[in-house]
mmCIF file of N, CA, C and O in Angstrom:
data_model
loop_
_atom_site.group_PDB
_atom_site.id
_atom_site.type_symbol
_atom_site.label_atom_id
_atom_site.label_comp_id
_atom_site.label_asym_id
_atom_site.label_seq_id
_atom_site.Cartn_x
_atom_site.Cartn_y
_atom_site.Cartn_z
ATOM 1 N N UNK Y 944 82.675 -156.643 198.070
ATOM 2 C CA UNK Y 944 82.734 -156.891 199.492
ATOM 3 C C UNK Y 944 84.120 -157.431 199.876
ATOM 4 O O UNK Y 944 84.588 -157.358 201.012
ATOM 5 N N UNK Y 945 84.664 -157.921 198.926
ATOM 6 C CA UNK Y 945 86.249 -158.960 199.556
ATOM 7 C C UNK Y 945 86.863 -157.412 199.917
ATOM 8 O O UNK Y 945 87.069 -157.046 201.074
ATOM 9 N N UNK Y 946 87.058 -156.770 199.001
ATOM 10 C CA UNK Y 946 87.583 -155.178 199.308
ATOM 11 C C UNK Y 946 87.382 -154.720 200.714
ATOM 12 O O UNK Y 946 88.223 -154.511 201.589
ATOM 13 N N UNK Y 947 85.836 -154.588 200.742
ATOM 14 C CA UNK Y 947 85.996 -154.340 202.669
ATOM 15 C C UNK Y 947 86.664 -155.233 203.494
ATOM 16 O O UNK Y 947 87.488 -154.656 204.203
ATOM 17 N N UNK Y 948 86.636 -155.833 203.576
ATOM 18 C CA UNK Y 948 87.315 -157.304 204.025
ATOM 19 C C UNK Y 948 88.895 -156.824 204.418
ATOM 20 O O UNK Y 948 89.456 -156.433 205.442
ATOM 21 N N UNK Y 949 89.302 -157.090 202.961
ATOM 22 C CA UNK Y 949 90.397 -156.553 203.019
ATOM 23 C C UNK Y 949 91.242 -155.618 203.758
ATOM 24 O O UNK Y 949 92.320 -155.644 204.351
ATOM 25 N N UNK Y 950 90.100 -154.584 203.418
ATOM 26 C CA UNK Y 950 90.950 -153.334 204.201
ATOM 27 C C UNK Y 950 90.537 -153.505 205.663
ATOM 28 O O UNK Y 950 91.067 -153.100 206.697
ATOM 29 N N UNK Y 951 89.772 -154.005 205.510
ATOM 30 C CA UNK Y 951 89.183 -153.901 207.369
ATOM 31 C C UNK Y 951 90.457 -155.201 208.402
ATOM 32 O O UNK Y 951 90.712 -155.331 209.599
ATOM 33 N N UNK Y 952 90.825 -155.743 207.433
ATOM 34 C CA UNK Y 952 92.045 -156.964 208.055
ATOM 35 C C UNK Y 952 93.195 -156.180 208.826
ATOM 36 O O UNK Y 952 93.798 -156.649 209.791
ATOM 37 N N UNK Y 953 93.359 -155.263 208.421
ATOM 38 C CA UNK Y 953 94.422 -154.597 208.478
ATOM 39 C C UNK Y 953 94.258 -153.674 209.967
ATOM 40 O O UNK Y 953 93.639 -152.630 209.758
ATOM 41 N N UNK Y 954 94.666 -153.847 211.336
ATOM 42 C CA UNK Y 954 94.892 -153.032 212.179
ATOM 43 C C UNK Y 954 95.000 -151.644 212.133
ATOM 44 O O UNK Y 954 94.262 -151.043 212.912
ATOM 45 N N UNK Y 955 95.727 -150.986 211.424
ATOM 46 C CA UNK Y 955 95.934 -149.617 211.464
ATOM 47 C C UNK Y 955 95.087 -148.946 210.667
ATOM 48 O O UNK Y 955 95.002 -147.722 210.764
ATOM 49 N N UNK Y 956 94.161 -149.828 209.547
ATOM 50 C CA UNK Y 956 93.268 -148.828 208.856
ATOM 51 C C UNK Y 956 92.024 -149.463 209.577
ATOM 52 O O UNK Y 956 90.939 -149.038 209.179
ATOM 53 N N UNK Y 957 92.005 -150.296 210.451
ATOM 54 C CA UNK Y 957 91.037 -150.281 211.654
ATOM 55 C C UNK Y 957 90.858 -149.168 212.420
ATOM 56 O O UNK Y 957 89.797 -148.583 212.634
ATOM 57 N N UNK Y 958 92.180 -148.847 212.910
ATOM 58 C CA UNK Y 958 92.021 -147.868 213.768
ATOM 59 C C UNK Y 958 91.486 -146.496 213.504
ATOM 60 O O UNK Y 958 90.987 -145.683 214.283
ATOM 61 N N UNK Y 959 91.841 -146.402 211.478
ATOM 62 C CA UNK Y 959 91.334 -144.972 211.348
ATOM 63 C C UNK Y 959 89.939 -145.059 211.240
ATOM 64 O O UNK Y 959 89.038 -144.245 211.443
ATOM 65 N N UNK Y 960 89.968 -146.542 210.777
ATOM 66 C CA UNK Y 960 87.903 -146.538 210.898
ATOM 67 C C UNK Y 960 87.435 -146.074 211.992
ATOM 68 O O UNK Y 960 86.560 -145.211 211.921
ATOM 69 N N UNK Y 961 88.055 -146.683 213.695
ATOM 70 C CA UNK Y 961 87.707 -146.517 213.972
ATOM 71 C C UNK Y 961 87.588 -144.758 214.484
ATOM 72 O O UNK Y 961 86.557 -144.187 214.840
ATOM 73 N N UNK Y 962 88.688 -144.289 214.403
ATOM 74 C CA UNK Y 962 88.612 -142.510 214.317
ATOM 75 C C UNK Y 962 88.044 -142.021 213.488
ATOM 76 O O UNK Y 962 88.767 -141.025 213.507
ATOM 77 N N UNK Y 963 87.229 -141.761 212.582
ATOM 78 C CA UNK Y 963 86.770 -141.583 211.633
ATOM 79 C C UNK Y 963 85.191 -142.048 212.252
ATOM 80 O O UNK Y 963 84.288 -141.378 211.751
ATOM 81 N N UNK Y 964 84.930 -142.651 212.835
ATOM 82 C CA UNK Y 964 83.350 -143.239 213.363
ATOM 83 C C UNK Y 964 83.213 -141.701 214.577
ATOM 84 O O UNK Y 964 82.245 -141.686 215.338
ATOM 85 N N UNK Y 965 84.288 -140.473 214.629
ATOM 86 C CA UNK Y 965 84.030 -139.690 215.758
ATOM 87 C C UNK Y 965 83.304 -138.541 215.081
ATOM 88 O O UNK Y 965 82.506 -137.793 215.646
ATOM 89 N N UNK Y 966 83.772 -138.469 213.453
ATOM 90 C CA UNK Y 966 83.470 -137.370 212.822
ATOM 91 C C UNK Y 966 84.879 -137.602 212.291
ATOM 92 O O UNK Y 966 85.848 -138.192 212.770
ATOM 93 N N UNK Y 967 84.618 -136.738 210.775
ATOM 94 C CA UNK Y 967 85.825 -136.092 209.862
ATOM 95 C C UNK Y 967 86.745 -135.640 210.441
ATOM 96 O O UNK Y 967 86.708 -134.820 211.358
ATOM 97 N N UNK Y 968 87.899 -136.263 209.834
ATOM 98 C CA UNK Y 968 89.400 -136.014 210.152
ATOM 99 C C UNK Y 968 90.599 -135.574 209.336
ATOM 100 O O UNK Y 968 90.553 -136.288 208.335
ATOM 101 N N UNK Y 969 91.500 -134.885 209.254
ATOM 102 C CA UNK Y 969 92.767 -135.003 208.431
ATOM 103 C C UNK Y 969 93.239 -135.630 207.922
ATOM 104 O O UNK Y 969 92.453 -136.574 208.001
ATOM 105 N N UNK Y 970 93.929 -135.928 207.417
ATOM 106 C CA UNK Y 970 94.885 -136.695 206.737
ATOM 107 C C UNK Y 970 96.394 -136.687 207.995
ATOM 108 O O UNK Y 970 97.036 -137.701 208.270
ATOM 109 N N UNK Y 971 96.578 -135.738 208.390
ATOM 110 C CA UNK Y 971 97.319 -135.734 209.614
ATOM 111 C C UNK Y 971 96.417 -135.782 210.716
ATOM 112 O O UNK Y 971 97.257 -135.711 211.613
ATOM 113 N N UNK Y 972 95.370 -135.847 211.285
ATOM 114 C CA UNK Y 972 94.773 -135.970 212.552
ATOM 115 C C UNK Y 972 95.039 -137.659 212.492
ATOM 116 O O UNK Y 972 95.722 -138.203 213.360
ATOM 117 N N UNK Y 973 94.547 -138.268 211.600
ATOM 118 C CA UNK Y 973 94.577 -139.478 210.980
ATOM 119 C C UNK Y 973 95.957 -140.726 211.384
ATOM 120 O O UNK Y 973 96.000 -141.946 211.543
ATOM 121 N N UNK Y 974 97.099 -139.416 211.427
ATOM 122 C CA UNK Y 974 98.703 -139.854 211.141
ATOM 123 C C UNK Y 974 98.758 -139.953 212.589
ATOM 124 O O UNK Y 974 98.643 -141.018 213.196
ATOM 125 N N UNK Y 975 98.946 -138.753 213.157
ATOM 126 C CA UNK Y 975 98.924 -138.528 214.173
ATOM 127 C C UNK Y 975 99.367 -139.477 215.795
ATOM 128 O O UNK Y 975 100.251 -139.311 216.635
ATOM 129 N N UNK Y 976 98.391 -140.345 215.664
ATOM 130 C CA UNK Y 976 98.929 -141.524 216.878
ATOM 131 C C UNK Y 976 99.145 -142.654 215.976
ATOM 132 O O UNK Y 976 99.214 -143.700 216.620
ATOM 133 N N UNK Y 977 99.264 -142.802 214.842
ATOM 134 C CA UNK Y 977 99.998 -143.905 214.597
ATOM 135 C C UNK Y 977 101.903 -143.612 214.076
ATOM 136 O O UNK Y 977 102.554 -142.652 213.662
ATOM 137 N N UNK Y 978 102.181 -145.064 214.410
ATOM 138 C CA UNK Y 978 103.665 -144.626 214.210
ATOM 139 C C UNK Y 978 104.529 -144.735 212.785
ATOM 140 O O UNK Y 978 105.683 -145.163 212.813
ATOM 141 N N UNK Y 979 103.919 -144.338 211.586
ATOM 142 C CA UNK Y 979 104.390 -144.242 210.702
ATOM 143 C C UNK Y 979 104.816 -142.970 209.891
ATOM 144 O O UNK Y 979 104.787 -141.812 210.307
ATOM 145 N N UNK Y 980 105.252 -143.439 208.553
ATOM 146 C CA UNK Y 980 105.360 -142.213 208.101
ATOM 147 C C UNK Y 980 104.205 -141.745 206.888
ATOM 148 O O UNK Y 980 103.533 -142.641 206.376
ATOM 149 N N UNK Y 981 104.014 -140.380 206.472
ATOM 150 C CA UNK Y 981 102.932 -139.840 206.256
ATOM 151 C C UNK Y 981 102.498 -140.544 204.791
ATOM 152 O O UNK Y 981 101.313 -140.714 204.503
ATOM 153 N N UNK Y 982 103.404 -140.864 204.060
ATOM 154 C CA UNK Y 982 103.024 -141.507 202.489
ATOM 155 C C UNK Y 982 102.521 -143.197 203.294
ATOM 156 O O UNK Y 982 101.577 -143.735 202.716
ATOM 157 N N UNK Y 983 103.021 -143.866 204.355
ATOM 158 C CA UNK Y 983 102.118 -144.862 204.729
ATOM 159 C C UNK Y 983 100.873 -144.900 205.010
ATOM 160 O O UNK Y 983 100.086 -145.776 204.653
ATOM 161 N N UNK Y 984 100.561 -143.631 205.880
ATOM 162 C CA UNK Y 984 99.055 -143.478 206.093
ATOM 163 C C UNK Y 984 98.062 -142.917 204.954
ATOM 164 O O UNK Y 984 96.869 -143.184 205.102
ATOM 165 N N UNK Y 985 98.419 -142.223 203.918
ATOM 166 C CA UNK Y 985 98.311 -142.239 202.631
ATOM 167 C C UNK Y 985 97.774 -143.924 201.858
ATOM 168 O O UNK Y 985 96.737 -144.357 201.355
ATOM 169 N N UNK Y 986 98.822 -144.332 202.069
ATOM 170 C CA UNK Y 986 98.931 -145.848 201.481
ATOM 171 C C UNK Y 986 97.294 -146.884 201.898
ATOM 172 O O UNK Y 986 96.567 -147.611 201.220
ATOM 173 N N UNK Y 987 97.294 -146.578 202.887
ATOM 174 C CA UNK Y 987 96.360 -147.066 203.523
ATOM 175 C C UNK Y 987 95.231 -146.265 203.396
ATOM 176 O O UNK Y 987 94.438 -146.759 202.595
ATOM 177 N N UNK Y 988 94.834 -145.155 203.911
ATOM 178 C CA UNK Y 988 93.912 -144.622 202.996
ATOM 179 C C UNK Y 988 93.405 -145.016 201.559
ATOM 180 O O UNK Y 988 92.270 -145.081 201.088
ATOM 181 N N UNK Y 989 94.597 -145.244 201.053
ATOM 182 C CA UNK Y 989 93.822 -145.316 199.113
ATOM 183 C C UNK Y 989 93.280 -146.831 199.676
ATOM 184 O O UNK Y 989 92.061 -146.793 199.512
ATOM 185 N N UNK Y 990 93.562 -147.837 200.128
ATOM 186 C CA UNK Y 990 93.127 -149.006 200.593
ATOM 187 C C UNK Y 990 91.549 -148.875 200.999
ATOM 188 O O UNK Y 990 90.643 -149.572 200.541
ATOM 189 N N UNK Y 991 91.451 -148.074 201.734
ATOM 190 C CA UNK Y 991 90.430 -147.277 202.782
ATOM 191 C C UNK Y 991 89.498 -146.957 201.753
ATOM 192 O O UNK Y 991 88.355 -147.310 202.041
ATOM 193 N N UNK Y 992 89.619 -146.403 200.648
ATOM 194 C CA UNK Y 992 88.720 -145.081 199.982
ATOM 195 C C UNK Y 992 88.459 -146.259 198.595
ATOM 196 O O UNK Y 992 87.502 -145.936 197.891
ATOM 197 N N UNK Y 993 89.138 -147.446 198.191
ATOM 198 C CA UNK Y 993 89.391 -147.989 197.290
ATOM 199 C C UNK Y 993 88.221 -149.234 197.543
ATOM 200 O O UNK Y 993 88.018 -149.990 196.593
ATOM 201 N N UNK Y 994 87.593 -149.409 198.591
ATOM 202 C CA UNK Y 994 87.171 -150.237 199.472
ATOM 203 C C UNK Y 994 85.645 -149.655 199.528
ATOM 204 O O UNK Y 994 84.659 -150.381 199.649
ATOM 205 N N UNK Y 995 85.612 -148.500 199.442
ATOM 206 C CA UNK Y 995 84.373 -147.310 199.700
ATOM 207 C C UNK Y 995 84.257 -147.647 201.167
ATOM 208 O O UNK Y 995 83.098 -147.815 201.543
ATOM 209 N N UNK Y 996 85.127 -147.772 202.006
ATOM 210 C CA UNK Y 996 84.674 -147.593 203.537
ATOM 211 C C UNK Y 996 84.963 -145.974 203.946
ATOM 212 O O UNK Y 996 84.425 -145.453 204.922
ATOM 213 N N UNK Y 997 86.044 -145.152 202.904
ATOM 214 C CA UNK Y 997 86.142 -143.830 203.470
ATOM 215 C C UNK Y 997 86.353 -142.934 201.909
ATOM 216 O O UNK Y 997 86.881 -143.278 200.851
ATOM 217 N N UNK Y 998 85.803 -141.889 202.258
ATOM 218 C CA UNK Y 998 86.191 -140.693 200.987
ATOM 219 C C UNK Y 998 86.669 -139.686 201.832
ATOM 220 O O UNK Y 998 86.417 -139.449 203.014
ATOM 221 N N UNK Y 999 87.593 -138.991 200.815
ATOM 222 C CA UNK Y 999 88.185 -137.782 201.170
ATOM 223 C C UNK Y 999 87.914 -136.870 200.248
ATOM 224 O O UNK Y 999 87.719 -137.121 199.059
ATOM 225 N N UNK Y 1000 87.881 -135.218 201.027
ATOM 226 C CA UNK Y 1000 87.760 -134.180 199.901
ATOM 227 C C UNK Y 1000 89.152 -133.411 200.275
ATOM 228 O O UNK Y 1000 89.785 -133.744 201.277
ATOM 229 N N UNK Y 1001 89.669 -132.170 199.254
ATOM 230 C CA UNK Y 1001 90.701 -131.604 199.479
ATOM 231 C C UNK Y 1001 90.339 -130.524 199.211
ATOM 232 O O UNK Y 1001 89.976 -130.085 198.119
ATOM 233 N N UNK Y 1002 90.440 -129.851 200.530
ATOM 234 C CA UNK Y 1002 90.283 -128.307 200.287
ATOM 235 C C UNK Y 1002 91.547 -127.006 201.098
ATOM 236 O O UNK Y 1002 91.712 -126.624 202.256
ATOM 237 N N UNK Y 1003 92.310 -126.625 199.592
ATOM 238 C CA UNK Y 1003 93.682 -125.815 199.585
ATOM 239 C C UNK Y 1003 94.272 -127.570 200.096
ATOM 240 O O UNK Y 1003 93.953 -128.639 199.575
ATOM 241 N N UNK Y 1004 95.403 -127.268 201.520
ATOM 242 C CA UNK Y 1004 96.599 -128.217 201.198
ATOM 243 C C UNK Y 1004 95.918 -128.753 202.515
ATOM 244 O O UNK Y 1004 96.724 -128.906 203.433
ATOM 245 N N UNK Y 1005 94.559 -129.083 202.819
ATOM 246 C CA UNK Y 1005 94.146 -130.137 203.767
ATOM 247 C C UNK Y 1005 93.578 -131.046 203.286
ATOM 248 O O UNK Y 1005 92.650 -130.675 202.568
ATOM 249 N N UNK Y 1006 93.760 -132.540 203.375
ATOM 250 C CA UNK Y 1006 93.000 -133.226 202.763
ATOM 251 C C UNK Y 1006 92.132 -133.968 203.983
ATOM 252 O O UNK Y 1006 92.851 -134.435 204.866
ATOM 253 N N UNK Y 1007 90.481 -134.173 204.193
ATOM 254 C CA UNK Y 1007 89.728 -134.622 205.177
ATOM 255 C C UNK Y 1007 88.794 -135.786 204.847
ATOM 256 O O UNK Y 1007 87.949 -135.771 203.952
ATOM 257 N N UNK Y 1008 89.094 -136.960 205.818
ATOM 258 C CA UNK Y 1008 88.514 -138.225 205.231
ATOM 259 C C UNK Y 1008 87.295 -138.006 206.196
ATOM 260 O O UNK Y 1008 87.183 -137.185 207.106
ATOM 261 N N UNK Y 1009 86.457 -138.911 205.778
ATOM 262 C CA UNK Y 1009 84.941 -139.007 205.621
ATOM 263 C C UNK Y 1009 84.538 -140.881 206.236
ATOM 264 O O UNK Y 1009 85.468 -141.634 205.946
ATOM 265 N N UNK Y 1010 83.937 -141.242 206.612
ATOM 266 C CA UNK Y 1010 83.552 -142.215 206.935
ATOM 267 C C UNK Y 1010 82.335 -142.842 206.043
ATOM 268 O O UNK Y 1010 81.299 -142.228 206.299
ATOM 269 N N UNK Y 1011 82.160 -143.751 205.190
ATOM 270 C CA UNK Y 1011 81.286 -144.169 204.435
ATOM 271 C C UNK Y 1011 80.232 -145.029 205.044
ATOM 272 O O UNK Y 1011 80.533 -146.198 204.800
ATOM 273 N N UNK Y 1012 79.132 -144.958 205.727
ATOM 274 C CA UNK Y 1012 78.635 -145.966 206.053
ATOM 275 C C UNK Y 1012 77.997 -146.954 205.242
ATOM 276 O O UNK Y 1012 77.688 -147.976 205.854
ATOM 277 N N UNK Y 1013 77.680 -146.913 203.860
ATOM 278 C CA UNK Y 1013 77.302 -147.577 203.399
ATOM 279 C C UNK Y 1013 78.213 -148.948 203.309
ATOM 280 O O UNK Y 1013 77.674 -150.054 203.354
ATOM 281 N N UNK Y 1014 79.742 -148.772 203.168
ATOM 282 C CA UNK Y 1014 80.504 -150.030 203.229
ATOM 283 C C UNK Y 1014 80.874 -150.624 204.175
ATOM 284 O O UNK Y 1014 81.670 -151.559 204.099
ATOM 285 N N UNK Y 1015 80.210 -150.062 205.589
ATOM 286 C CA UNK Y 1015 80.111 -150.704 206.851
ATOM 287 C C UNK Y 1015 78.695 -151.363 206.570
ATOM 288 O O UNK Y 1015 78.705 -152.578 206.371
ATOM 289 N N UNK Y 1016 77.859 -150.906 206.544
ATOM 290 C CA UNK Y 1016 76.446 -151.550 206.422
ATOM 291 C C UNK Y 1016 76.603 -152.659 205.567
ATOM 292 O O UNK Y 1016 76.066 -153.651 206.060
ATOM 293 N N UNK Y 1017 77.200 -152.900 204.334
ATOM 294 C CA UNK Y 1017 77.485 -154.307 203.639
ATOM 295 C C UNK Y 1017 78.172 -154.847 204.495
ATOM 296 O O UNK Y 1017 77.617 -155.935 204.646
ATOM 297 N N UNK Y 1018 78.996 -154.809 205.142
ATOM 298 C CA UNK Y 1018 79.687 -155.966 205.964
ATOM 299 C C UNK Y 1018 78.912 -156.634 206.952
ATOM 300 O O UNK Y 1018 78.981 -157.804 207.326
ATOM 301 N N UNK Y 1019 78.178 -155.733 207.307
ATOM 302 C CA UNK Y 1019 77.475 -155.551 208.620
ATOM 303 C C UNK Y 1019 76.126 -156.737 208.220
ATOM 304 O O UNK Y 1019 75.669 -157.616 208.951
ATOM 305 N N UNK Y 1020 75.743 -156.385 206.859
ATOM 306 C CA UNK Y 1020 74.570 -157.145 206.674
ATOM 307 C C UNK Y 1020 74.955 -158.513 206.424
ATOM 308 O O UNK Y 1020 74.387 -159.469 206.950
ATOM 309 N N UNK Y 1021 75.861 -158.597 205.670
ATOM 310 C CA UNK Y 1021 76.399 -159.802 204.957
ATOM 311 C C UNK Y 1021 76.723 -160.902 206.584
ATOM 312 O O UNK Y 1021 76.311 -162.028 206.865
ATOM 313 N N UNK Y 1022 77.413 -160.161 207.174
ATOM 314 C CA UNK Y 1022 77.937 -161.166 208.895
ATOM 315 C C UNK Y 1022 76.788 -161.353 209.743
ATOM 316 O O UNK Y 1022 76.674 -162.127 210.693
ATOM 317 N N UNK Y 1023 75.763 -160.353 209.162
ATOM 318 C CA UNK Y 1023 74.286 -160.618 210.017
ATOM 319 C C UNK Y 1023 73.481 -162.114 209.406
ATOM 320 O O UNK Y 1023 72.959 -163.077 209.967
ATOM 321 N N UNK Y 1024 73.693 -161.729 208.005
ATOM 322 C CA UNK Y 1024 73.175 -162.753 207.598
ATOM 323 C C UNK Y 1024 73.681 -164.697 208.195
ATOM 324 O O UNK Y 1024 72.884 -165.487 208.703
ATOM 325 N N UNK Y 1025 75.174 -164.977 207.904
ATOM 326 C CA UNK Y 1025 75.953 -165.538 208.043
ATOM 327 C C UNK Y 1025 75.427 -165.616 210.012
ATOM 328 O O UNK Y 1025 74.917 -166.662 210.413
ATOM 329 N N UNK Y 1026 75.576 -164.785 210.706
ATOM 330 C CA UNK Y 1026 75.365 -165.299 212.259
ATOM 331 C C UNK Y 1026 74.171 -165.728 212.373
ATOM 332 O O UNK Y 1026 74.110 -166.629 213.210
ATOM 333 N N UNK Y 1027 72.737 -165.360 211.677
ATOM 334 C CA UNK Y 1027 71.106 -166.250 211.935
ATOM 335 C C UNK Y 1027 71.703 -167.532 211.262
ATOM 336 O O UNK Y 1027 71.586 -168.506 212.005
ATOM 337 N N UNK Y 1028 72.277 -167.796 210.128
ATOM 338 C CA UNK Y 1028 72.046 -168.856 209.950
ATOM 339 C C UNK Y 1028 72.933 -170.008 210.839
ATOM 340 O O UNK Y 1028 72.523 -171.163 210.950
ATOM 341 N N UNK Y 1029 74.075 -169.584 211.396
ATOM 342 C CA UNK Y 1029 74.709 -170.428 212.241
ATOM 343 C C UNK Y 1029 74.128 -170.161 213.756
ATOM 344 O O UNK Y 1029 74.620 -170.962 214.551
ATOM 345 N N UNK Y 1030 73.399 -169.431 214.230
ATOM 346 C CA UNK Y 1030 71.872 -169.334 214.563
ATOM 347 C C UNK Y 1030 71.013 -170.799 214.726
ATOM 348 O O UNK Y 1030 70.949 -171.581 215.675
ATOM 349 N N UNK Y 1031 70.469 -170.818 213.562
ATOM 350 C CA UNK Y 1031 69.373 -171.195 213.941
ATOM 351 C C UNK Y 1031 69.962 -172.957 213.383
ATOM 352 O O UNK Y 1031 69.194 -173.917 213.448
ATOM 353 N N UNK Y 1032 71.263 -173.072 212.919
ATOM 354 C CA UNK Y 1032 71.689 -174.174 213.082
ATOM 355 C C UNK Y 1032 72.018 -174.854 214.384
ATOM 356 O O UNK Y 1032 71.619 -175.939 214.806
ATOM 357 N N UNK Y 1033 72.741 -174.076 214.864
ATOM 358 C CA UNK Y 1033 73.307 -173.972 216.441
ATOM 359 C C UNK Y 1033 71.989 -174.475 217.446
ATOM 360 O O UNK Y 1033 72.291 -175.231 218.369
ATOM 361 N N UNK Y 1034 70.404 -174.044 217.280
ATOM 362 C CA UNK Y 1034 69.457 -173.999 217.935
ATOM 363 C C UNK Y 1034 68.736 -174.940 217.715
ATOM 364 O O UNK Y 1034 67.771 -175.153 218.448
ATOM 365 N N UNK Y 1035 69.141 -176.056 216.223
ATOM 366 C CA UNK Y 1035 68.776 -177.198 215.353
ATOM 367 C C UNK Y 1035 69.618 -178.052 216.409
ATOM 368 O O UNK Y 1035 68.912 -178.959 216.848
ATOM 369 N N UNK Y 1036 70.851 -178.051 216.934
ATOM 370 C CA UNK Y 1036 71.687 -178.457 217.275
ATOM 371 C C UNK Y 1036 71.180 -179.002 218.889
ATOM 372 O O UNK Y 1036 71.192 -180.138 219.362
ATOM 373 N N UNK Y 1037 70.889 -178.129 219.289
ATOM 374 C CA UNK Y 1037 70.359 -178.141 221.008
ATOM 375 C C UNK Y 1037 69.311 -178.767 221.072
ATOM 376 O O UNK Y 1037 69.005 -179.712 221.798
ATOM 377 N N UNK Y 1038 68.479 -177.986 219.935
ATOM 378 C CA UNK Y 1038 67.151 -178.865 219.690
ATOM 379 C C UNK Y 1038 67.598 -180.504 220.344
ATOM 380 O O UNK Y 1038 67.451 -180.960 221.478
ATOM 381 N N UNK Y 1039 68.112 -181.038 219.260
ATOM 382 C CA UNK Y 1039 68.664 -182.816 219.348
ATOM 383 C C UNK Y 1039 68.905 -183.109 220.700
ATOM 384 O O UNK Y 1039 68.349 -183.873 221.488
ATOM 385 N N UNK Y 1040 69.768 -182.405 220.789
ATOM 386 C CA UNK Y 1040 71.102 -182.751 222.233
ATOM 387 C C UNK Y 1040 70.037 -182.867 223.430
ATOM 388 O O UNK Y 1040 70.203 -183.374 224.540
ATOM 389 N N UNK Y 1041 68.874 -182.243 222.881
ATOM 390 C CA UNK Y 1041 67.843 -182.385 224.549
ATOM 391 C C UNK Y 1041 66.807 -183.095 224.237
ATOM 392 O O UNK Y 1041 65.967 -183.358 225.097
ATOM 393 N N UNK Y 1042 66.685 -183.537 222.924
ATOM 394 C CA UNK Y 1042 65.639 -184.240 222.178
ATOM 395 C C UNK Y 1042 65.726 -185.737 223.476
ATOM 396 O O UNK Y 1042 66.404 -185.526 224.481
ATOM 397 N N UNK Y 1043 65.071 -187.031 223.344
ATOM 398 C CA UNK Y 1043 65.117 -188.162 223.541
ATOM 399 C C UNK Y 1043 66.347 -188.451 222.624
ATOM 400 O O UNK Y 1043 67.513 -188.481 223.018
ATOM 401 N N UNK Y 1044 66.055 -188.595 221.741
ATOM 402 C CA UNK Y 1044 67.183 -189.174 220.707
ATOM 403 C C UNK Y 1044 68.616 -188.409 220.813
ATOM 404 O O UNK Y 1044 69.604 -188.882 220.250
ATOM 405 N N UNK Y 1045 68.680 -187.158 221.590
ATOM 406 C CA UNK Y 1045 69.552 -187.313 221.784
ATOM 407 C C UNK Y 1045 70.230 -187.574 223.113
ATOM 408 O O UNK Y 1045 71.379 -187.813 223.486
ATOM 409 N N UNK Y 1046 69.195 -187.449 223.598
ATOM 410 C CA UNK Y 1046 70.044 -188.402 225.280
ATOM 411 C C UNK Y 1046 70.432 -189.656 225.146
ATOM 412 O O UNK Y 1046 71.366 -189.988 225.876
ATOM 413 N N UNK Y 1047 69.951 -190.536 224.359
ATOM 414 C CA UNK Y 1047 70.595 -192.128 224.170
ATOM 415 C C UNK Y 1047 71.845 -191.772 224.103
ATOM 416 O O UNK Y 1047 72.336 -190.805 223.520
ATOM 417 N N UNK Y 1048 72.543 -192.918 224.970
ATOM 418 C CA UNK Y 1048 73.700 -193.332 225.518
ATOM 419 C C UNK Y 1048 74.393 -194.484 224.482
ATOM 420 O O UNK Y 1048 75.466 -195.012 224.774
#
C-alpha cells in the first residue's frame, strides 16, 4: 500500500489516473497535455504500473495503459477504514461537549 501512496503523491501521475478512469489510453494520449518529455511520462508510468494502480499491454509500436481498480479499492478501503474511526471518535467527542459534564464552566 505505501506504493500506492506513493505514486498517487505525485500530481502528474494523478492526472493520468485520473485519464485513465475515462477508459484505456496511449502512452502518448497519456503525454499529450502534460508538459514533459516522453521518457518522463514513461518514468512515471513504471511508478504507476510498479504500484499496480495501472498495467500496460504493447501491441506492434503502441503501448496502452489500463487502469487497475483493484489498487484504487485498497486505498479506498484502507482511508474508509481510517475516516469511521475518526468518525465515531469525532461523535465520542460531541457526545461530551453536549453531555452535562461537558457544559461545566
Amino acid at each position: 500500500m505505501d506504493q500506492v501512496f506513493k505514486a498517487l503523491s505525485d500530481g502528474t501521475r494523478r492526472e493520468m489516473i485520473e485519464r485513465l478512469t475515462r477508459g484505456p489510453a496511449s502512452v502518448g494520449e497519456l503525454a499529450q497535455p502534460l508538459s514533459m518529455s516522453l521518457p518522463a511520462v514513461m518514468q512515471h508510468l513504471q511508478v504507476l504500473e510498479a504500484s499496480g494502480l495501472v498495467r500496460s499491454e504493447k501491441a506492434g509500436r503502441v503501448r496502452t495503459c489500463h487502469l487497475e481498480p483493484d489498487g484504487l479499492r485498497m486505498a479506498e478501503e484502507w482511508l474508509g477504514g481510517q475516516r469511521t474511526g475518526w468518525e465515531h471518535r469525532l461523535d465520542r467527542l460531541g457526545g461530551f461537549l453536549n453531555s452535562d459534564e461537558g457544559n461545566r464552566s
